[in-house]
mmCIF file of C-alpha atoms in Angstrom:
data_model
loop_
_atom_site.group_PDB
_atom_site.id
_atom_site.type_symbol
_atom_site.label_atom_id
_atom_site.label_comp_id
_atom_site.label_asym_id
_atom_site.label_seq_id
_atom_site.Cartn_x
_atom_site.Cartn_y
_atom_site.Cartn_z
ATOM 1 C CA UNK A 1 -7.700 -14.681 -69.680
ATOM 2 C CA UNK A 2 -10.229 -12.739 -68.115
ATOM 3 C CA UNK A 3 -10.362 -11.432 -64.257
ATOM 4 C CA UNK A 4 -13.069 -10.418 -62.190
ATOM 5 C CA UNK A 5 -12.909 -6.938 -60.499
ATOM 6 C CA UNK A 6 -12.838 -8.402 -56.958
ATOM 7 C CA UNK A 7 -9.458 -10.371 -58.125
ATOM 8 C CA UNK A 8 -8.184 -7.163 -59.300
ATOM 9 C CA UNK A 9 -9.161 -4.957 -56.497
ATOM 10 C CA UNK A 10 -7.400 -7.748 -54.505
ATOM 11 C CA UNK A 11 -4.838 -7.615 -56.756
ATOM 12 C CA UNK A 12 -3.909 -4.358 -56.800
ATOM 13 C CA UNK A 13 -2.428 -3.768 -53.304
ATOM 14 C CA UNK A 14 0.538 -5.690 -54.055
ATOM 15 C CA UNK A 15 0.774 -4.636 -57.640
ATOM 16 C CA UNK A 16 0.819 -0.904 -55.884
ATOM 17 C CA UNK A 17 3.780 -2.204 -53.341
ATOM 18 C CA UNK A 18 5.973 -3.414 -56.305
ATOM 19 C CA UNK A 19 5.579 -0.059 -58.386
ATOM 20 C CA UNK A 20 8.229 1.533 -55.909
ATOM 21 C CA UNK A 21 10.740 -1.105 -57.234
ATOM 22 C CA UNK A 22 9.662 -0.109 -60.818
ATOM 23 C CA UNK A 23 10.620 3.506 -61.043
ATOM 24 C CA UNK A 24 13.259 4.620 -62.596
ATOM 25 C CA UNK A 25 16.577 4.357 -60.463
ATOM 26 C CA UNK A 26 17.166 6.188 -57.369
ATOM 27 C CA UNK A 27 16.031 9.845 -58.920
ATOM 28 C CA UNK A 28 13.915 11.656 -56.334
ATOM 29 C CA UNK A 29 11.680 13.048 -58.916
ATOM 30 C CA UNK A 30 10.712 9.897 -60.556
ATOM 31 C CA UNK A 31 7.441 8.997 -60.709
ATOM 32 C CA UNK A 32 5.950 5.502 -60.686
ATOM 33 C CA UNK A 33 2.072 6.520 -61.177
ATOM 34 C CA UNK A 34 0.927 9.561 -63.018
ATOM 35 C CA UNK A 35 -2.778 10.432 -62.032
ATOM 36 C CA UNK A 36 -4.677 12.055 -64.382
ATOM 37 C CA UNK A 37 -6.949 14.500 -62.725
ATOM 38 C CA UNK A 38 -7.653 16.453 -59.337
ATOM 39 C CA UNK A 39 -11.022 15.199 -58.078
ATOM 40 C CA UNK A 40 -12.343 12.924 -55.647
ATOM 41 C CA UNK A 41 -11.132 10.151 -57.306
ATOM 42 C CA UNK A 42 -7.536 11.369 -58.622
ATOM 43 C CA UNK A 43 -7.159 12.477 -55.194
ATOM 44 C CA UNK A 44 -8.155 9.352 -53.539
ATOM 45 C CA UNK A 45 -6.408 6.699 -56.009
ATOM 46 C CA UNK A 46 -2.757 8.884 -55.249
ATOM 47 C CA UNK A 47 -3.707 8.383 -51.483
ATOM 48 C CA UNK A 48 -3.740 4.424 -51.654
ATOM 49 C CA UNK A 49 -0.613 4.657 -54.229
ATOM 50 C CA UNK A 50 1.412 6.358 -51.994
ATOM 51 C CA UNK A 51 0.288 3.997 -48.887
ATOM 52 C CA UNK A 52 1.483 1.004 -50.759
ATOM 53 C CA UNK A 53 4.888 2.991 -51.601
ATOM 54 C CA UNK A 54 4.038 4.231 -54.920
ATOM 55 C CA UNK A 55 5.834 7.382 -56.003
ATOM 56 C CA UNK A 56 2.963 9.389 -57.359
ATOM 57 C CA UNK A 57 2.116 12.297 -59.326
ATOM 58 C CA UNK A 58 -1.394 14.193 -59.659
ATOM 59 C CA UNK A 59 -2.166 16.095 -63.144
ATOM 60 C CA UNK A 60 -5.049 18.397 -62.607
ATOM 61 C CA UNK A 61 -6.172 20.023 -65.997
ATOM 62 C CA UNK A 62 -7.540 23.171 -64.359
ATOM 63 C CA UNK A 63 -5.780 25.711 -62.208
ATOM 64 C CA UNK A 64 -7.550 24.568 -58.719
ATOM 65 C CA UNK A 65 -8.302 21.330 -56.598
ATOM 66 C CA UNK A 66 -11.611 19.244 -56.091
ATOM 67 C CA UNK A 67 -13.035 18.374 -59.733
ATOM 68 C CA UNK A 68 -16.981 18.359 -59.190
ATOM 69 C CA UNK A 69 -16.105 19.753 -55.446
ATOM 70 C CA UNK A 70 -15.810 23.146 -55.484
ATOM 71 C CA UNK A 71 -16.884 25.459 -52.583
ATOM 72 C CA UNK A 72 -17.156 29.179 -53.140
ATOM 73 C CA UNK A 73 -15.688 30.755 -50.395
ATOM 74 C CA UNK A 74 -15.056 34.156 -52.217
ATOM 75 C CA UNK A 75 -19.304 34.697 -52.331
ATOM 76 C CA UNK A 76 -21.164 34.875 -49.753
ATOM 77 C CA UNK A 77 -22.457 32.209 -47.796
ATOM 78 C CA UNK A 78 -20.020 30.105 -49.423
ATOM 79 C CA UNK A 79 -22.201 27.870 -51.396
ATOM 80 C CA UNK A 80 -21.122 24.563 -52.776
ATOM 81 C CA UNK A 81 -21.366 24.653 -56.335
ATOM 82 C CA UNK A 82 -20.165 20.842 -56.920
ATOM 83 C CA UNK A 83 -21.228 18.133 -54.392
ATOM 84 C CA UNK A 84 -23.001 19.562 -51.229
ATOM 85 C CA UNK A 85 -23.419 15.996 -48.820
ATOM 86 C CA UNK A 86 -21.955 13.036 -48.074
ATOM 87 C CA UNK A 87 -24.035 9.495 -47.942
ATOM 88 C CA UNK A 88 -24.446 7.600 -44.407
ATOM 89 C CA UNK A 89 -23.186 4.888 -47.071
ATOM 90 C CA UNK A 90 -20.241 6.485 -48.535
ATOM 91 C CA UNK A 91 -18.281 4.451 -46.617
ATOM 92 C CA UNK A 92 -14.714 5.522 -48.150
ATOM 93 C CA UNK A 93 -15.229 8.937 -48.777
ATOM 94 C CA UNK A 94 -16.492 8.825 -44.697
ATOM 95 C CA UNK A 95 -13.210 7.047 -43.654
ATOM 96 C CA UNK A 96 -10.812 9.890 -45.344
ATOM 97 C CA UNK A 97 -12.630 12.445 -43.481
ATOM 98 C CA UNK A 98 -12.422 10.584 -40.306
ATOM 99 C CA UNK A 99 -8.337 10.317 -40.933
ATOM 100 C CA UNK A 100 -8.012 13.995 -42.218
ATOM 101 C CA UNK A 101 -9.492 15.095 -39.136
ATOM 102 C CA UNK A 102 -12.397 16.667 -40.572
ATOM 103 C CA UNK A 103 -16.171 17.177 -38.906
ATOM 104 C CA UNK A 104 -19.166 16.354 -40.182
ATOM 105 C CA UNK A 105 -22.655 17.164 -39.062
ATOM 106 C CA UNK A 106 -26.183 15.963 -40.302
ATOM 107 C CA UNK A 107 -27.780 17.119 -43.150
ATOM 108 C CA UNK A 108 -30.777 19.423 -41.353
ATOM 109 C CA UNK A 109 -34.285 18.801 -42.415
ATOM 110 C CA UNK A 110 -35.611 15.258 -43.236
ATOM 111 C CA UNK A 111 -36.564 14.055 -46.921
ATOM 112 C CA UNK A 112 -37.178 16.812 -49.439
ATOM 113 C CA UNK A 113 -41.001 17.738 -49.666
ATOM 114 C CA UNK A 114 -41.919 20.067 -53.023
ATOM 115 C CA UNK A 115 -44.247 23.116 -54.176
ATOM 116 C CA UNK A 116 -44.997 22.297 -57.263
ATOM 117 C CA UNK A 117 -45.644 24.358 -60.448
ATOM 118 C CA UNK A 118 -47.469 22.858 -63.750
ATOM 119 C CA UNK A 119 -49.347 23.440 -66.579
ATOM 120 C CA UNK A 120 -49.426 27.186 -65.047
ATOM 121 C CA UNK A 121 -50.629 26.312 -61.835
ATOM 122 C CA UNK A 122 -49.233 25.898 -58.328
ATOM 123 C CA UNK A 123 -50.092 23.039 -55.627
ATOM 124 C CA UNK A 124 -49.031 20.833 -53.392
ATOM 125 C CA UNK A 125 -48.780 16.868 -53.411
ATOM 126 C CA UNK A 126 -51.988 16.927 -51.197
ATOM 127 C CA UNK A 127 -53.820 19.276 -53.691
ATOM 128 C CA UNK A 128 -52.578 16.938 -56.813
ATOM 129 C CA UNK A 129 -54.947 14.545 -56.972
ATOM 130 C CA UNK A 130 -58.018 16.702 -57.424
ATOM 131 C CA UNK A 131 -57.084 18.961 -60.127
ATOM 132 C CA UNK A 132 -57.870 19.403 -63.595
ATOM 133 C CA UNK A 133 -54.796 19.464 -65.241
ATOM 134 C CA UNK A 134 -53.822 15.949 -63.401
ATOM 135 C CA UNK A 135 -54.754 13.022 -66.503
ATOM 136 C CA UNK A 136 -53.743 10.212 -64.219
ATOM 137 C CA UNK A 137 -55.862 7.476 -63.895
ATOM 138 C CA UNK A 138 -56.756 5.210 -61.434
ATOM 139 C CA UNK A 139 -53.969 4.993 -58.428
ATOM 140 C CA UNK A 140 -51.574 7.266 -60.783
ATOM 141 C CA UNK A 141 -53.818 10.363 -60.124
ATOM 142 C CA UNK A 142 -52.054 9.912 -56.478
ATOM 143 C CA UNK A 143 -48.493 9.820 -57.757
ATOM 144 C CA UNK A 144 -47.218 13.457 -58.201
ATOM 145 C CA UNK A 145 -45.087 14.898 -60.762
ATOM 146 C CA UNK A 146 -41.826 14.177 -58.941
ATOM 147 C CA UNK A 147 -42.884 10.267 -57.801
ATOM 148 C CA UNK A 148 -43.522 8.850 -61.598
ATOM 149 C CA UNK A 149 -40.246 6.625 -62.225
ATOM 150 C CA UNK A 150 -40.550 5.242 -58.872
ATOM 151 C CA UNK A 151 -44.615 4.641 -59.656
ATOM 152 C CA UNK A 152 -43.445 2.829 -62.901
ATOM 153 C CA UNK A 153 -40.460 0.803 -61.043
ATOM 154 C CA UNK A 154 -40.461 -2.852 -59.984
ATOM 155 C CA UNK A 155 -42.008 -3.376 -56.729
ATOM 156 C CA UNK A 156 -39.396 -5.041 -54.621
ATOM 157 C CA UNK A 157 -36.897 -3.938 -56.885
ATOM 158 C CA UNK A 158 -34.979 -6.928 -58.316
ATOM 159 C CA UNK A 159 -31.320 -5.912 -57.465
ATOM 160 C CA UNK A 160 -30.299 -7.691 -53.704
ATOM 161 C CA UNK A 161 -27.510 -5.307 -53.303
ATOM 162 C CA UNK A 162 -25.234 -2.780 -55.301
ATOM 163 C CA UNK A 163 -23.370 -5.067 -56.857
ATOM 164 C CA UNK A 164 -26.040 -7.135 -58.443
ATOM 165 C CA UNK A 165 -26.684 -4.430 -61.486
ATOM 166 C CA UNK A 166 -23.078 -6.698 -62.780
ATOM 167 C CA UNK A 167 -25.015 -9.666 -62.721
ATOM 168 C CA UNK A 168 -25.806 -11.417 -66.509
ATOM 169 C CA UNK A 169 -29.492 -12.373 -65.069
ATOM 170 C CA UNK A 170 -30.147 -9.082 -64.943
ATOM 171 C CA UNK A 171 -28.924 -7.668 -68.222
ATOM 172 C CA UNK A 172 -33.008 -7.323 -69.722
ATOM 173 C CA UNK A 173 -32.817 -4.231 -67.766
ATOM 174 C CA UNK A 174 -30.412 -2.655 -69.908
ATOM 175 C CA UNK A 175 -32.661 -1.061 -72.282
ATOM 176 C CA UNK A 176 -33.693 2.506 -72.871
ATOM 177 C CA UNK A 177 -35.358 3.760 -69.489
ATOM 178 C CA UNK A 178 -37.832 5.486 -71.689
ATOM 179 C CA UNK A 179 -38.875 2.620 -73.146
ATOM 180 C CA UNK A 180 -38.927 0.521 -70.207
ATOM 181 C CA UNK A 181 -41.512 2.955 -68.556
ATOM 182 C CA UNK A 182 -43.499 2.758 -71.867
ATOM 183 C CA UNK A 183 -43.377 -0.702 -71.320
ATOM 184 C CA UNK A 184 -44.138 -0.450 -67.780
ATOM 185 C CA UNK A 185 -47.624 1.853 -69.147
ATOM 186 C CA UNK A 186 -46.290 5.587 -68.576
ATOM 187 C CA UNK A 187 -48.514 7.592 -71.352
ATOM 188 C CA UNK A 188 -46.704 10.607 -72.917
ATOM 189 C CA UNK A 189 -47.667 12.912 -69.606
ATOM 190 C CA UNK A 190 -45.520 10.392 -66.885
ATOM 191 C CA UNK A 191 -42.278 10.536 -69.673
ATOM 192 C CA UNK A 192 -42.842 14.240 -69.697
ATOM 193 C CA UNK A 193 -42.710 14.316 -66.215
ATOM 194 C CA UNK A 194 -40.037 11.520 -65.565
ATOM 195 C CA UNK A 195 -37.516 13.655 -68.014
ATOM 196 C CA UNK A 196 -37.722 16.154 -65.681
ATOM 197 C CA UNK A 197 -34.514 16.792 -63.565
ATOM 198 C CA UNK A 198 -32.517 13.693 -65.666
ATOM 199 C CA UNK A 199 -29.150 14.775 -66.791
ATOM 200 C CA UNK A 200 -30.031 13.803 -70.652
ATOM 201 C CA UNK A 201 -31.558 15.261 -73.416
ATOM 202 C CA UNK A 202 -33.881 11.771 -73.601
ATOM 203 C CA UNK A 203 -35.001 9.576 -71.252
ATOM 204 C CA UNK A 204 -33.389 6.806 -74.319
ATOM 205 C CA UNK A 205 -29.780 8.145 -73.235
ATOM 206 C CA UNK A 206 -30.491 6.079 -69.734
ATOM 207 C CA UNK A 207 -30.177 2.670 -69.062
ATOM 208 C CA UNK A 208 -33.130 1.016 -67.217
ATOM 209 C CA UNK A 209 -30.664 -1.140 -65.436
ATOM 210 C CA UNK A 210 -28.434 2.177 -64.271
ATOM 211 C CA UNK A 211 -31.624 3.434 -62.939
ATOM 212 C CA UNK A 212 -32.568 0.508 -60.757
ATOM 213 C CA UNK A 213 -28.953 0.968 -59.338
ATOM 214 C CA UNK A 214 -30.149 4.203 -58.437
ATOM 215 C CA UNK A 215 -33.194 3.096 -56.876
ATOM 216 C CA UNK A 216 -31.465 0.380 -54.529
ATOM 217 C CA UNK A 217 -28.784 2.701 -53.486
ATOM 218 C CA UNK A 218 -31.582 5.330 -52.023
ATOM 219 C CA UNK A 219 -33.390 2.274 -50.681
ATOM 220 C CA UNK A 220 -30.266 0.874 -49.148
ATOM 221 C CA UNK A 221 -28.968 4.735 -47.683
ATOM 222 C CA UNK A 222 -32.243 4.909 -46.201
ATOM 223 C CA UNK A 223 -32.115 1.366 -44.728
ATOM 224 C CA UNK A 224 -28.825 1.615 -43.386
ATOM 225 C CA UNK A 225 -29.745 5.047 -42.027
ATOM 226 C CA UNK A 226 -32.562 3.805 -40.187
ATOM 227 C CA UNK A 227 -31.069 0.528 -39.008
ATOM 228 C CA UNK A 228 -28.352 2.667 -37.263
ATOM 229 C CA UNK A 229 -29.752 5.384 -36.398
ATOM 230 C CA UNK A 230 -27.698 7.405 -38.556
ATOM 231 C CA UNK A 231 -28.640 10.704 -40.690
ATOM 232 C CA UNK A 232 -29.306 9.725 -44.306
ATOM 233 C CA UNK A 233 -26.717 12.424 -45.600
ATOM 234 C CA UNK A 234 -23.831 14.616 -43.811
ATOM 235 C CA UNK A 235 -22.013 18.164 -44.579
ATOM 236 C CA UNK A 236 -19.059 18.567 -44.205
ATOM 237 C CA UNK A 237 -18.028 21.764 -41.718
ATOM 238 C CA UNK A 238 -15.836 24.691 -43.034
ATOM 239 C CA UNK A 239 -17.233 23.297 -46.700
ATOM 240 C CA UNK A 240 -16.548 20.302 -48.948
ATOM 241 C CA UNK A 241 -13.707 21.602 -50.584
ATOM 242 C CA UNK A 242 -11.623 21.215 -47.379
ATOM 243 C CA UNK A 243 -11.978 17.788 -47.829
ATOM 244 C CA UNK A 244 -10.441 17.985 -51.104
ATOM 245 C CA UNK A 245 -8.241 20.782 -50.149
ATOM 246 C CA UNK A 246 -6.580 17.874 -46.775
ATOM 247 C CA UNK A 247 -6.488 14.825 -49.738
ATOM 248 C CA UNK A 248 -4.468 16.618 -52.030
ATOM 249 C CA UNK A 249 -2.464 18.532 -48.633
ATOM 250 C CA UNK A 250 -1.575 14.709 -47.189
ATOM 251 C CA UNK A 251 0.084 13.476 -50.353
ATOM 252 C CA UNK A 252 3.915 13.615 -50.280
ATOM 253 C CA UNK A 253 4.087 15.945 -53.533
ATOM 254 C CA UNK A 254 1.782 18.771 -54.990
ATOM 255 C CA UNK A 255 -0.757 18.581 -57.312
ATOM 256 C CA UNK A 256 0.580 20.191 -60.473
ATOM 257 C CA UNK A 257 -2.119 22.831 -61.726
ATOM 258 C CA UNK A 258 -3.027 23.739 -65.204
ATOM 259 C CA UNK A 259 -1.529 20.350 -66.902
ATOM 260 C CA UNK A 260 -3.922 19.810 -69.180
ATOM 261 C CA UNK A 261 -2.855 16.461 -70.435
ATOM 262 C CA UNK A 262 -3.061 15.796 -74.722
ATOM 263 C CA UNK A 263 -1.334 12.451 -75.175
ATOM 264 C CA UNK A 264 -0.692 8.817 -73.688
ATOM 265 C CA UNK A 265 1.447 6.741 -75.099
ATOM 266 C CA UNK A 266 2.648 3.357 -74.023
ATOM 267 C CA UNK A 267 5.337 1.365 -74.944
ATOM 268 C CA UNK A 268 6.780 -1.912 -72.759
ATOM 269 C CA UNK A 269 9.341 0.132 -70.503
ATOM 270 C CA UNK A 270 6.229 2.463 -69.180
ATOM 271 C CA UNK A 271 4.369 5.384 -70.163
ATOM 272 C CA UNK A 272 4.884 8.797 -71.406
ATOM 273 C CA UNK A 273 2.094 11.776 -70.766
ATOM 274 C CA UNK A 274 2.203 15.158 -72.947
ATOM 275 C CA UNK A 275 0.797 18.378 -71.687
ATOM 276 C CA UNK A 276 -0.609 21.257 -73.358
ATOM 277 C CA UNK A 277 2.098 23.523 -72.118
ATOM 278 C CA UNK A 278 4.853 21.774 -73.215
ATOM 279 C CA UNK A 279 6.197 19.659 -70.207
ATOM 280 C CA UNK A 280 5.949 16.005 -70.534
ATOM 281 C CA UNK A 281 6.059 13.286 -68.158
ATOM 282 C CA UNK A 282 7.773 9.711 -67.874
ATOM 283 C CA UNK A 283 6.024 6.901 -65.253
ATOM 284 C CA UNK A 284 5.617 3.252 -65.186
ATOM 285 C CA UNK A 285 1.791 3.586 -65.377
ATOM 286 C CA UNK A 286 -0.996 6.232 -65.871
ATOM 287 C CA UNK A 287 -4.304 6.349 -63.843
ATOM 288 C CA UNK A 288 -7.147 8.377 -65.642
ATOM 289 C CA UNK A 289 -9.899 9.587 -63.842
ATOM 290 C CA UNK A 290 -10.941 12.771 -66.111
ATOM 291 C CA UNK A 291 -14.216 12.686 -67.666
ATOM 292 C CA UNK A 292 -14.380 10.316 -70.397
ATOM 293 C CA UNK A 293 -15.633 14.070 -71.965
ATOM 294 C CA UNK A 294 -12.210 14.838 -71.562
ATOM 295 C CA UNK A 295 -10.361 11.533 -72.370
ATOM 296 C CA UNK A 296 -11.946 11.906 -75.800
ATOM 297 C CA UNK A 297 -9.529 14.655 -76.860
ATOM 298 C CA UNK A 298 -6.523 12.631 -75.930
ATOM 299 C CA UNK A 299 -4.141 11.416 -78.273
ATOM 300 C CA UNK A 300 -3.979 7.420 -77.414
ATOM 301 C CA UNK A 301 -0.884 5.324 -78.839
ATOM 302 C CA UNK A 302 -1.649 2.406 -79.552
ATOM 303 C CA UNK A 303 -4.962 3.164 -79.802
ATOM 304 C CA UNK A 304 -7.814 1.744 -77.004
ATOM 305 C CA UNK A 305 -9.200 -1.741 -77.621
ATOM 306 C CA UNK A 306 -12.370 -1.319 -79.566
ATOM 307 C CA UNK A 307 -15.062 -2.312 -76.979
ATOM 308 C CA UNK A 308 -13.136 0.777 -74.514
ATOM 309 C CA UNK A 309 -12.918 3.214 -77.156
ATOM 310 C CA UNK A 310 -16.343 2.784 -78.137
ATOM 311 C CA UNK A 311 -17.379 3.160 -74.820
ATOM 312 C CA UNK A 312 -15.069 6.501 -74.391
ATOM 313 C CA UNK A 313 -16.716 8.151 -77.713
ATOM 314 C CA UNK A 314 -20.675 6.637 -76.781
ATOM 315 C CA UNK A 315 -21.520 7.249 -73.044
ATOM 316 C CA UNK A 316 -23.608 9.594 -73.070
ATOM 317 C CA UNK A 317 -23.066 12.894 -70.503
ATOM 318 C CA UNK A 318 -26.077 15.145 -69.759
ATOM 319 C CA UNK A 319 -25.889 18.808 -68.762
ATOM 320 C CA UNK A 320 -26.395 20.926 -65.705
ATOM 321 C CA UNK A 321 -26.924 24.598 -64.539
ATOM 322 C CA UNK A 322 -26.391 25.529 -61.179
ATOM 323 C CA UNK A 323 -28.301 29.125 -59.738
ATOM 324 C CA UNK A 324 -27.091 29.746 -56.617
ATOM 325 C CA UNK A 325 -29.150 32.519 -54.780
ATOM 326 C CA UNK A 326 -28.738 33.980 -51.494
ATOM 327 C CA UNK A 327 -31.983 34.197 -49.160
ATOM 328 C CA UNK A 328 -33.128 37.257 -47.064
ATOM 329 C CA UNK A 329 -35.428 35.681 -45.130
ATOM 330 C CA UNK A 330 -37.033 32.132 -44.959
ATOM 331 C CA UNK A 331 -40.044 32.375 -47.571
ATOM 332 C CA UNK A 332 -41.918 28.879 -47.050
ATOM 333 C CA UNK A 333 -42.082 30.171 -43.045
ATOM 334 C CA UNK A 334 -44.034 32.972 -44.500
ATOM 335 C CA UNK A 335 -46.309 30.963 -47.026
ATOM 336 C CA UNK A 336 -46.644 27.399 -45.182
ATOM 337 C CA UNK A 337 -45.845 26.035 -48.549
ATOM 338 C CA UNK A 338 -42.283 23.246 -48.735
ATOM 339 C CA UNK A 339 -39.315 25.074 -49.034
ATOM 340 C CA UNK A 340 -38.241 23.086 -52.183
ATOM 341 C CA UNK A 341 -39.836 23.317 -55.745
ATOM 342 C CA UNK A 342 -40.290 20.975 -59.046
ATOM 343 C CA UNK A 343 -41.490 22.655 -62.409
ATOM 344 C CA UNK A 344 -42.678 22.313 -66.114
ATOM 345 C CA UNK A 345 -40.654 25.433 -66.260
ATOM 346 C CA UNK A 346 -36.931 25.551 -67.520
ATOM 347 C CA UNK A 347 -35.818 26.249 -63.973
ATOM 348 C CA UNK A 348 -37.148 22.542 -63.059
ATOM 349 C CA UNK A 349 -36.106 22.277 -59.518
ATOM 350 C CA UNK A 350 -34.821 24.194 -56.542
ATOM 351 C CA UNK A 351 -33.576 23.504 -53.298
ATOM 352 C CA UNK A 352 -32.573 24.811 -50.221
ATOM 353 C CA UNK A 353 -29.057 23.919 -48.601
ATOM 354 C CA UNK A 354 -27.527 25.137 -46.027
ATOM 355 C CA UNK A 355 -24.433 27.030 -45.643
ATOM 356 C CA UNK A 356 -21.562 24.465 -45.334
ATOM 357 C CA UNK A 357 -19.277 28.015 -43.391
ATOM 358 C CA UNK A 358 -21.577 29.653 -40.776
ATOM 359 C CA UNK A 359 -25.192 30.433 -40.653
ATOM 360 C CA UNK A 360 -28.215 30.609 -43.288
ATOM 361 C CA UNK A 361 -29.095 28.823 -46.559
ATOM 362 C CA UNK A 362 -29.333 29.313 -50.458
ATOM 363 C CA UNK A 363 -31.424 28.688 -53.073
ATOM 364 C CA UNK A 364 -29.965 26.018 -55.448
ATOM 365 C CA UNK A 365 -31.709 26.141 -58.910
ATOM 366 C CA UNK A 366 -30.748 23.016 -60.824
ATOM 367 C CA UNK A 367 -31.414 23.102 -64.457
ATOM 368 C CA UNK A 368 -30.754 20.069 -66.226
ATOM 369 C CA UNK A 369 -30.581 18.345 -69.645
ATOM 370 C CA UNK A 370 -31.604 20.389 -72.892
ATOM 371 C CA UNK A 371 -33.022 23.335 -70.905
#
């Protein structure tokens, strides 16, 4: 039997109502779901359990809320040193701030414009074209470092929607990205370039397919944003982590800090989760929505089918620095040069955001991949 993920979506609201009738007996303290991690996602799958009746316990490995959220508000400025925005299209995580009470404001600025700095040498996109160390030919020599995979991408891009990237028609995209810009005619200089600010160590740890996803999501924020007048991207006031901080506050129990979770193991009456410090947990079923970095050191009985676990062990995770620095005064007011830069160098790109908690902005250097 096999089921579509729109059947199961659908599925799951009234497999969620029936897990309060699964538990174990009238015990306060049992637990029907056991959610494996603190993050957006933990957070917002132990939401919808517990609206459907669900009894529901959140695991969080570390000894704080928010995953890939986290707001510093100990330094100053309190910088976001996870995610910084919200999407005009990020429709659910929009709704839960909308019912947690929480304000947003638009992103300020427009779309990013770049100094950049190659080869040695400084410019803007303006002064590209005409320099020396530029080897583009033809209509390339206008493309600047930071525009080569979308010069080398499919012009409309084949994907209708979001969802089409599922579609079988479209599985000759999943190939290599490097090679499909090869293919596409990028010499050695464009995959130097395009490598820049990707999460991998090689541009053949990306799928093609993933990155035309990409590509018609930022084509389909900016439509939607323009259609409706909306900004393209929000913060979130007081700083994203309160919007962890309500999800986890508006479940019925607390999030249980520093259970670092070792084993799952299933048998027909439910499942049984073992932490590193000792305590162990009984529940009907187990969400996971750690890292697959992180599933990997779980002990799994029985053991994944073989087309999961080879997907646990093989998709591939890239790396990331993030610099934050505070400003003293705004630079590219004094200069007349973009605020925001792109590099050969191994500091690749910085950006400016603003401060989430009162006035002023930072410097976010974002390092990426084997640099």
């Amino acid at each position: 039997m096999t089921i579509s993920r729109r059947d199961f979506v659908a599925g799951s609201a009234g497999g969620a109502a029936s897990l309060a009738m699964a538990g174990c007996g009238g015990n306060g303290n049992a637990t029907d779901v056991v959610v494996i991690g603190a993050g957006l996602a933990g957070l917002n799958a132990a939401r919808l359990l517990e609206k459907q009746g669900a009894r529901v316990t959140v695991l969080e490995a570390s000894g704080r809320i928010g995953g890939r959220v986290e707001t510093l508000y100990d330094a100053e400025g309190s910088p976001e040193m996870g995610a910084a925005d919200v999407g005009t299209i990020y429709t659910r995580i929009l709704g839960a701030i909308e019912e947690l009470g929480l304000t947003i404001k638009p992103w300020p600025g427009g779309m990013p414009s770049y100094w950049f700095h190659f080869q040695g040498q400084g410019f803007t996109a303006a002064e590209w074209p005409e320099l020396d160390i530029n080897a583009f030919e033809g209509k390339l020599r206008k493309v600047n470092p930071s525009g080569v995979t979308q010069a080398f991408s499919p012009r409309p891009n084949p994907l209708a929607d979001l969802g089409a990237w599922l579609n079988e028609e479209f599985s000759n995209y999943d190939i290599p990205y490097g090679q499909f810009l090869a293919e596409q005619g990028a010499d050695a200089m464009a995959l130097e370039y395009a490598l820049i600010g990707q999460q991998y160590d090689s541009l053949d740890e990306i799928s093609a397919l993933w990155m035309l996803r990409a590509g018609r999501f930022t084509m389909q924020s900016m439509e939607t944003a323009f259609s409706t007048g909306q900004p393209i991207r929000y913060l979130v006031e007081g700083g994203m982590g309160r919007l962890t901080d309500a999800m986890a506050a508006s479940l019925s129990r607390e999030v249980r800090l520093n259970h670092r979770v070792t084993a799952i193991e299933q048998d027909t009456s439910g499942i049984t989760l073992r932490c590193d410090n000792g305590e162990q947990l009984r529940a009907s079923f187990a969400v996971c929505t750690a890292p697959l970095t992180v599933v990997r050191s779980f002990s799994i009985t029985p053991a994944l089918p073989s087309l999961h676990a080879e997907a646990v062990q093989q998709i591939p995770y890239g790396e990331a620095t993030s610099v934050i620095m505070n400003l003293t005064g705004r630079y590219w007011e004094e200069d007349g040069l973009p605020a925001n830069m792109w590099t050969d160098l191994p500091i690749e790109r910085a950006f400016i955001n603003p401060s989430t908690v009162g006035e002023g902005e930072h410097l976010w250097v974002f390092t990426t991949g084997p640099r």
